[in-house]
CSV table of C-alpha atoms and ligand atoms in Angstrom, one decimal:
chain,number,residue,atom,x,y,z
A,1,UNK,CA,18.0,-11.7,-45.9
A,2,UNK,CA,15.5,-12.3,-48.7
A,3,UNK,CA,16.4,-15.0,-51.9
A,4,UNK,CA,14.2,-16.1,-54.2
A,5,UNK,CA,15.1,-18.9,-56.5
A,6,UNK,CA,13.2,-19.5,-59.3
A,7,UNK,CA,10.2,-18.8,-58.4
A,8,UNK,CA,6.7,-19.3,-59.8
A,9,UNK,CA,4.2,-18.7,-59.2
A,10,UNK,CA,0.1,-19.5,-61.6
A,11,UNK,CA,-2.9,-18.2,-59.5
A,12,UNK,CA,-6.0,-20.7,-60.3
A,13,UNK,CA,-7.5,-19.0,-62.9
A,14,UNK,CA,-4.5,-19.7,-64.7
A,15,UNK,CA,-2.9,-16.3,-64.4
A,16,UNK,CA,1.5,-16.8,-64.3
A,17,UNK,CA,1.7,-13.6,-62.1
A,18,UNK,CA,6.2,-15.0,-61.4
A,19,UNK,CA,7.8,-16.1,-64.3
A,20,UNK,CA,11.4,-17.2,-62.3
A,21,UNK,CA,11.9,-14.8,-60.0
A,22,UNK,CA,15.4,-14.7,-58.8
A,23,UNK,CA,16.2,-12.1,-56.6
A,24,UNK,CA,19.2,-11.7,-53.6
A,25,UNK,CA,18.3,-8.5,-51.0
A,26,UNK,CA,20.9,-8.3,-48.1
A,27,UNK,CA,19.9,-6.9,-44.4
A,28,UNK,CA,19.4,-3.3,-44.7
A,29,UNK,CA,18.7,-2.3,-48.4
A,30,UNK,CA,15.6,-0.3,-49.4
A,31,UNK,CA,14.5,-1.5,-52.6
A,32,UNK,CA,11.4,-0.2,-54.9
A,33,UNK,CA,9.7,-2.7,-57.1
A,34,UNK,CA,8.4,-1.0,-59.7
A,35,UNK,CA,6.5,-1.9,-62.9
A,36,UNK,CA,3.6,-1.7,-64.8
A,37,UNK,CA,-0.6,-2.5,-63.6
A,38,UNK,CA,-0.4,-6.6,-63.6
A,39,UNK,CA,3.2,-6.8,-63.6
A,40,UNK,CA,3.4,-8.9,-60.6
A,41,UNK,CA,4.4,-6.4,-57.7
A,42,UNK,CA,2.5,-7.3,-55.2
A,43,UNK,CA,2.4,-10.9,-56.1
A,44,UNK,CA,6.5,-10.7,-55.7
A,45,UNK,CA,5.6,-8.9,-52.2
A,46,UNK,CA,2.9,-11.0,-51.5
A,47,UNK,CA,5.4,-14.2,-51.6
A,48,UNK,CA,7.8,-12.9,-49.2
A,49,UNK,CA,4.9,-12.4,-46.4
A,50,UNK,CA,3.3,-15.6,-47.5
A,51,UNK,CA,-0.3,-14.6,-48.1
A,52,UNK,CA,0.8,-16.3,-51.6
A,53,UNK,CA,2.5,-19.2,-52.0
A,54,UNK,CA,4.8,-19.8,-54.9
A,55,UNK,CA,4.1,-22.6,-57.7
A,56,UNK,CA,7.4,-23.4,-58.0
A,57,UNK,CA,10.9,-22.2,-56.5
A,58,UNK,CA,12.2,-21.4,-52.8
A,59,UNK,CA,11.6,-18.3,-51.0
A,60,UNK,CA,13.9,-18.1,-48.2
A,61,UNK,CA,13.4,-14.9,-45.4
A,62,UNK,CA,15.3,-14.8,-42.0
A,63,UNK,CA,16.5,-18.0,-43.1
A,64,UNK,CA,13.0,-19.5,-43.3
A,65,UNK,CA,12.0,-21.2,-46.8
A,66,UNK,CA,8.5,-19.8,-47.6
A,67,UNK,CA,7.6,-22.6,-49.8
A,68,UNK,CA,8.0,-25.4,-47.0
A,69,UNK,CA,7.1,-23.5,-44.0
A,70,UNK,CA,4.0,-24.8,-42.7
A,71,UNK,CA,0.5,-22.6,-42.4
A,72,UNK,CA,0.8,-22.9,-38.7
A,73,UNK,CA,4.0,-21.3,-38.6
A,74,UNK,CA,3.0,-18.8,-40.9
A,75,UNK,CA,2.5,-16.5,-38.0
A,76,UNK,CA,5.6,-16.7,-36.1
A,77,UNK,CA,7.2,-15.5,-39.6
A,78,UNK,CA,4.7,-12.2,-39.3
A,79,UNK,CA,6.1,-11.4,-36.2
A,80,UNK,CA,9.4,-10.4,-37.5
A,81,UNK,CA,7.5,-9.1,-40.9
A,82,UNK,CA,5.8,-5.8,-40.9
A,83,UNK,CA,3.4,-5.0,-43.5
A,84,UNK,CA,2.0,-2.1,-45.0
A,85,UNK,CA,-1.2,-1.7,-46.8
A,86,UNK,CA,-2.1,0.7,-49.6
A,87,UNK,CA,-5.7,1.2,-47.6
A,88,UNK,CA,-3.9,1.1,-44.5
A,89,UNK,CA,-5.9,-1.9,-42.8
A,90,UNK,CA,-6.9,-0.7,-39.7
A,91,UNK,CA,-9.6,-1.8,-37.7
A,92,UNK,CA,-12.3,0.5,-37.4
A,93,UNK,CA,-13.9,-0.2,-33.7
A,94,UNK,CA,-10.0,0.3,-32.4
A,95,UNK,CA,-8.2,3.5,-31.0
A,96,UNK,CA,-4.9,4.0,-32.6
A,97,UNK,CA,-3.5,2.9,-29.5
A,98,UNK,CA,-5.6,-0.3,-29.5
A,99,UNK,CA,-4.4,-0.8,-33.3
A,100,UNK,CA,-0.4,-0.5,-32.8
A,101,UNK,CA,-0.6,-2.6,-29.0
A,102,UNK,CA,-2.6,-5.8,-30.6
A,103,UNK,CA,0.6,-7.2,-32.3
A,104,UNK,CA,2.3,-6.6,-28.9
A,105,UNK,CA,-0.3,-8.2,-26.5
A,106,UNK,CA,-0.8,-11.4,-29.0
A,107,UNK,CA,3.1,-12.4,-27.7
A,108,UNK,CA,1.8,-11.8,-24.5
A,109,UNK,CA,4.4,-8.6,-24.1
A,110,UNK,CA,4.5,-7.5,-20.6
A,111,UNK,CA,1.4,-4.4,-20.4
A,112,UNK,CA,4.2,-1.5,-19.1
A,113,UNK,CA,6.4,-2.7,-22.7
A,114,UNK,CA,3.8,-2.5,-24.5
A,115,UNK,CA,2.4,0.9,-23.6
A,116,UNK,CA,6.2,2.2,-23.7
A,117,UNK,CA,6.9,0.5,-27.0
A,118,UNK,CA,3.3,1.9,-28.6
A,119,UNK,CA,4.1,5.1,-27.1
A,120,UNK,CA,7.5,5.2,-28.7
A,121,UNK,CA,6.2,4.3,-32.4
A,122,UNK,CA,3.8,6.7,-32.0
A,123,UNK,CA,6.3,9.3,-31.1
A,124,UNK,CA,8.5,8.1,-34.1
A,125,UNK,CA,5.4,9.0,-37.0
A,126,UNK,CA,3.9,12.3,-34.8
A,127,UNK,CA,1.4,10.9,-33.4
A,128,UNK,CA,1.3,10.5,-29.4
A,129,UNK,CA,-1.6,12.9,-29.4
A,130,UNK,CA,-4.0,11.3,-31.2
A,131,UNK,CA,-3.6,7.7,-29.3
A,132,UNK,CA,-7.3,7.5,-27.9
A,133,UNK,CA,-8.9,8.7,-31.6
A,134,UNK,CA,-10.6,6.2,-33.9
A,135,UNK,CA,-8.9,5.3,-37.1
A,136,UNK,CA,-11.9,7.2,-39.2
A,137,UNK,CA,-10.9,10.4,-36.7
A,138,UNK,CA,-7.8,10.9,-38.5
A,139,UNK,CA,-6.9,12.0,-42.2
A,140,UNK,CA,-5.7,9.8,-44.8
A,141,UNK,CA,-1.9,10.5,-44.3
A,142,UNK,CA,-2.1,10.2,-40.6
A,143,UNK,CA,-3.8,6.3,-40.5
A,144,UNK,CA,-1.4,6.0,-43.0
A,145,UNK,CA,1.6,6.8,-40.3
A,146,UNK,CA,-0.6,4.8,-37.2
A,147,UNK,CA,-0.4,1.6,-40.0
A,148,UNK,CA,3.6,2.4,-40.2
A,149,UNK,CA,4.0,2.3,-36.4
A,150,UNK,CA,1.6,-0.5,-36.3
A,151,UNK,CA,4.4,-2.4,-39.0
A,152,UNK,CA,7.5,-2.2,-36.6
A,153,UNK,CA,6.1,-2.2,-33.4
A,154,UNK,CA,7.3,-5.5,-33.2
A,155,UNK,CA,10.8,-4.3,-34.6
A,156,UNK,CA,10.9,-6.4,-37.7
A,157,UNK,CA,13.6,-6.7,-39.5
A,158,UNK,CA,11.7,-6.6,-42.8
A,159,UNK,CA,8.9,-3.9,-43.8
A,160,UNK,CA,6.8,-4.7,-46.6
A,161,UNK,CA,4.8,-1.8,-48.2
A,162,UNK,CA,2.5,-2.0,-51.0
A,163,UNK,CA,1.7,1.3,-52.8
A,164,UNK,CA,1.8,3.1,-49.3
A,165,UNK,CA,1.9,6.1,-50.7
A,166,UNK,CA,-0.9,5.2,-53.3
A,167,UNK,CA,-4.1,6.7,-51.9
A,168,UNK,CA,-2.3,9.9,-50.6
A,169,UNK,CA,-1.8,13.3,-52.1
A,170,UNK,CA,2.2,14.1,-52.9
A,171,UNK,CA,2.9,16.3,-50.1
A,172,UNK,CA,1.4,13.6,-47.9
A,173,UNK,CA,3.4,10.5,-49.7
A,174,UNK,CA,6.5,12.7,-48.9
A,175,UNK,CA,5.9,12.5,-45.3
A,176,UNK,CA,5.1,8.7,-45.3
A,177,UNK,CA,8.5,8.4,-47.4
A,178,UNK,CA,10.6,10.5,-44.6
A,179,UNK,CA,9.4,8.1,-42.1
A,180,UNK,CA,10.1,5.2,-44.0
A,181,UNK,CA,13.6,6.4,-44.5
A,182,UNK,CA,14.2,6.3,-41.3
A,183,UNK,CA,13.0,3.3,-40.7
A,184,UNK,CA,15.1,2.3,-43.3
A,185,UNK,CA,18.4,4.0,-41.8
A,186,UNK,CA,18.2,2.5,-38.4
A,187,UNK,CA,18.9,-0.7,-40.3
A,188,UNK,CA,15.7,-2.2,-41.5
A,189,UNK,CA,15.0,-3.6,-44.7
A,190,UNK,CA,12.7,-1.9,-46.4
A,191,UNK,CA,10.6,-3.5,-49.7
A,192,UNK,CA,8.4,-0.8,-51.5
A,193,UNK,CA,6.4,-1.7,-54.4
A,194,UNK,CA,5.1,2.2,-55.8
A,195,UNK,CA,4.2,3.9,-58.8
A,196,UNK,CA,5.2,7.0,-57.5
A,197,UNK,CA,8.1,8.1,-60.3
A,198,UNK,CA,9.3,11.0,-58.6
A,199,UNK,CA,10.0,9.7,-55.2
A,200,UNK,CA,11.5,7.1,-57.1
A,201,UNK,CA,13.6,9.1,-59.1
A,202,UNK,CA,14.5,11.4,-56.0
A,203,UNK,CA,15.1,9.5,-52.9
A,204,UNK,CA,17.2,6.8,-54.9
A,205,UNK,CA,17.4,3.9,-54.2
A,206,UNK,CA,17.6,-0.3,-55.3
A,207,UNK,CA,15.1,-0.3,-58.7
A,208,UNK,CA,13.5,-3.7,-59.5
A,209,UNK,CA,11.4,-3.6,-62.5
A,210,UNK,CA,8.7,-6.4,-63.4
A,211,UNK,CA,6.9,-6.8,-66.6
A,212,UNK,CA,4.9,-9.7,-67.3
A,213,UNK,CA,5.8,-11.6,-64.1
A,214,UNK,CA,9.7,-10.9,-65.2
A,215,UNK,CA,12.3,-9.0,-63.8
A,216,UNK,CA,13.5,-6.9,-66.1
A,217,UNK,CA,15.8,-4.7,-64.5
A,218,UNK,CA,17.4,-4.5,-61.2
A,219,UNK,CA,19.5,-1.7,-60.5
A,220,UNK,CA,21.2,0.2,-57.4
A,221,UNK,CA,20.1,3.9,-57.3
A,222,UNK,CA,17.9,3.5,-60.6
A,223,UNK,CA,15.2,5.5,-62.0
A,224,UNK,CA,11.6,4.6,-62.3
A,225,UNK,CA,12.1,4.0,-66.1
A,226,UNK,CA,8.8,4.1,-67.5
A,227,UNK,CA,6.9,7.4,-69.7
A,228,UNK,CA,4.0,8.3,-67.5
B,301,ATP,N1,-5.3,-13.8,-56.5
B,301,ATP,C1,-5.4,-14.0,-57.6
B,301,ATP,N2,-6.1,-14.5,-58.6
B,301,ATP,C2,-5.8,-14.7,-60.2
B,301,ATP,N3,-5.0,-13.5,-60.5
B,301,ATP,C3,-4.7,-13.1,-59.9
B,301,ATP,C4,-4.6,-13.0,-58.0
B,301,ATP,N4,-4.0,-11.9,-57.9
B,301,ATP,C5,-3.3,-11.2,-58.9
B,301,ATP,N5,-3.6,-11.9,-60.0
B,301,ATP,C6,-3.4,-11.4,-61.5
B,301,ATP,O1,-1.3,-11.9,-61.4
B,301,ATP,C7,-1.1,-10.9,-62.1
B,301,ATP,C8,-0.2,-9.6,-60.9
B,301,ATP,O2,-1.2,-8.9,-60.4
B,301,ATP,P1,-0.3,-7.9,-59.4
B,301,ATP,O3,-1.5,-7.8,-58.4
B,301,ATP,O4,1.0,-9.0,-58.6
B,301,ATP,O5,0.3,-6.9,-60.3
B,301,ATP,P2,0.8,-5.6,-59.9
B,301,ATP,O6,2.1,-5.4,-60.3
B,301,ATP,O7,1.0,-5.5,-58.0
B,301,ATP,O8,-0.2,-4.5,-60.2
B,301,ATP,P3,-0.5,-3.5,-59.8
B,301,ATP,O9,0.4,-2.1,-60.1
B,301,ATP,O10,-2.2,-3.1,-60.3
B,301,ATP,O11,-0.7,-3.5,-58.1
B,301,ATP,C9,-2.5,-9.8,-63.0
B,301,ATP,O12,-2.5,-10.3,-64.0
B,301,ATP,C10,-3.6,-9.9,-62.0
B,301,ATP,O13,-4.6,-10.1,-62.8
B,302,MG,MG1,-0.5,-4.7,-57.0
């Protein structure tokens, strides 16, 4: 489902954040991306949903070559890829319900169908009762659950999360992990960049370690592997 072939990324300031990424990720895999700060994890992830374009190389996601994809086609790609950020990125003036419904309204889904699907994903993350509230009326963990609900409302085949537990306390981080596990168990591919050693070492999955823009380790059921 995802293939990177000799992918390089040099930012306009000259920084080489990707020095030849080669990776193949199958449908349904759960992959942790680990490595020191500045290693290139976010760059790796951003190239998978065309937030960044590679300087060189090919990136195939759902049979689309993102290196060649026209900018005007990027919204179509995004419909099949859910993205979760460390800082949630919810729209502050919209209710929880509206934040999630937004993605379906854009694709002109039938209103009845929108309501059904939004309540379904809110139920999945345990927040049906907060549908009418505004983001700032929710705790950080609840806001992250909303952002996960939003990321899966389109039933994407791929969910990408960049440090989804980065701003959360340990207990809330485990709640978020349980939801991502649940999504993964339903067959969705999950790719998650994280600095959370305990989670990586406890819920075992494939681990891709990046250092200085290079993949230095790629192991099934790997460890976090860095001294804290
Ligand atoms: N938009 C940008 N312009 C220029 N340089 C950038 C840009 N984004 C990232 N970089 C640089 O690219 C390198 C990799 O950054 P990246 O954000 O991918 O690291 P990271 O592994 O996600 O780090 P962290 O764990 O701190 O999130 C760093 O040296 C960073 O300073
Ligand atoms: Mg990062």
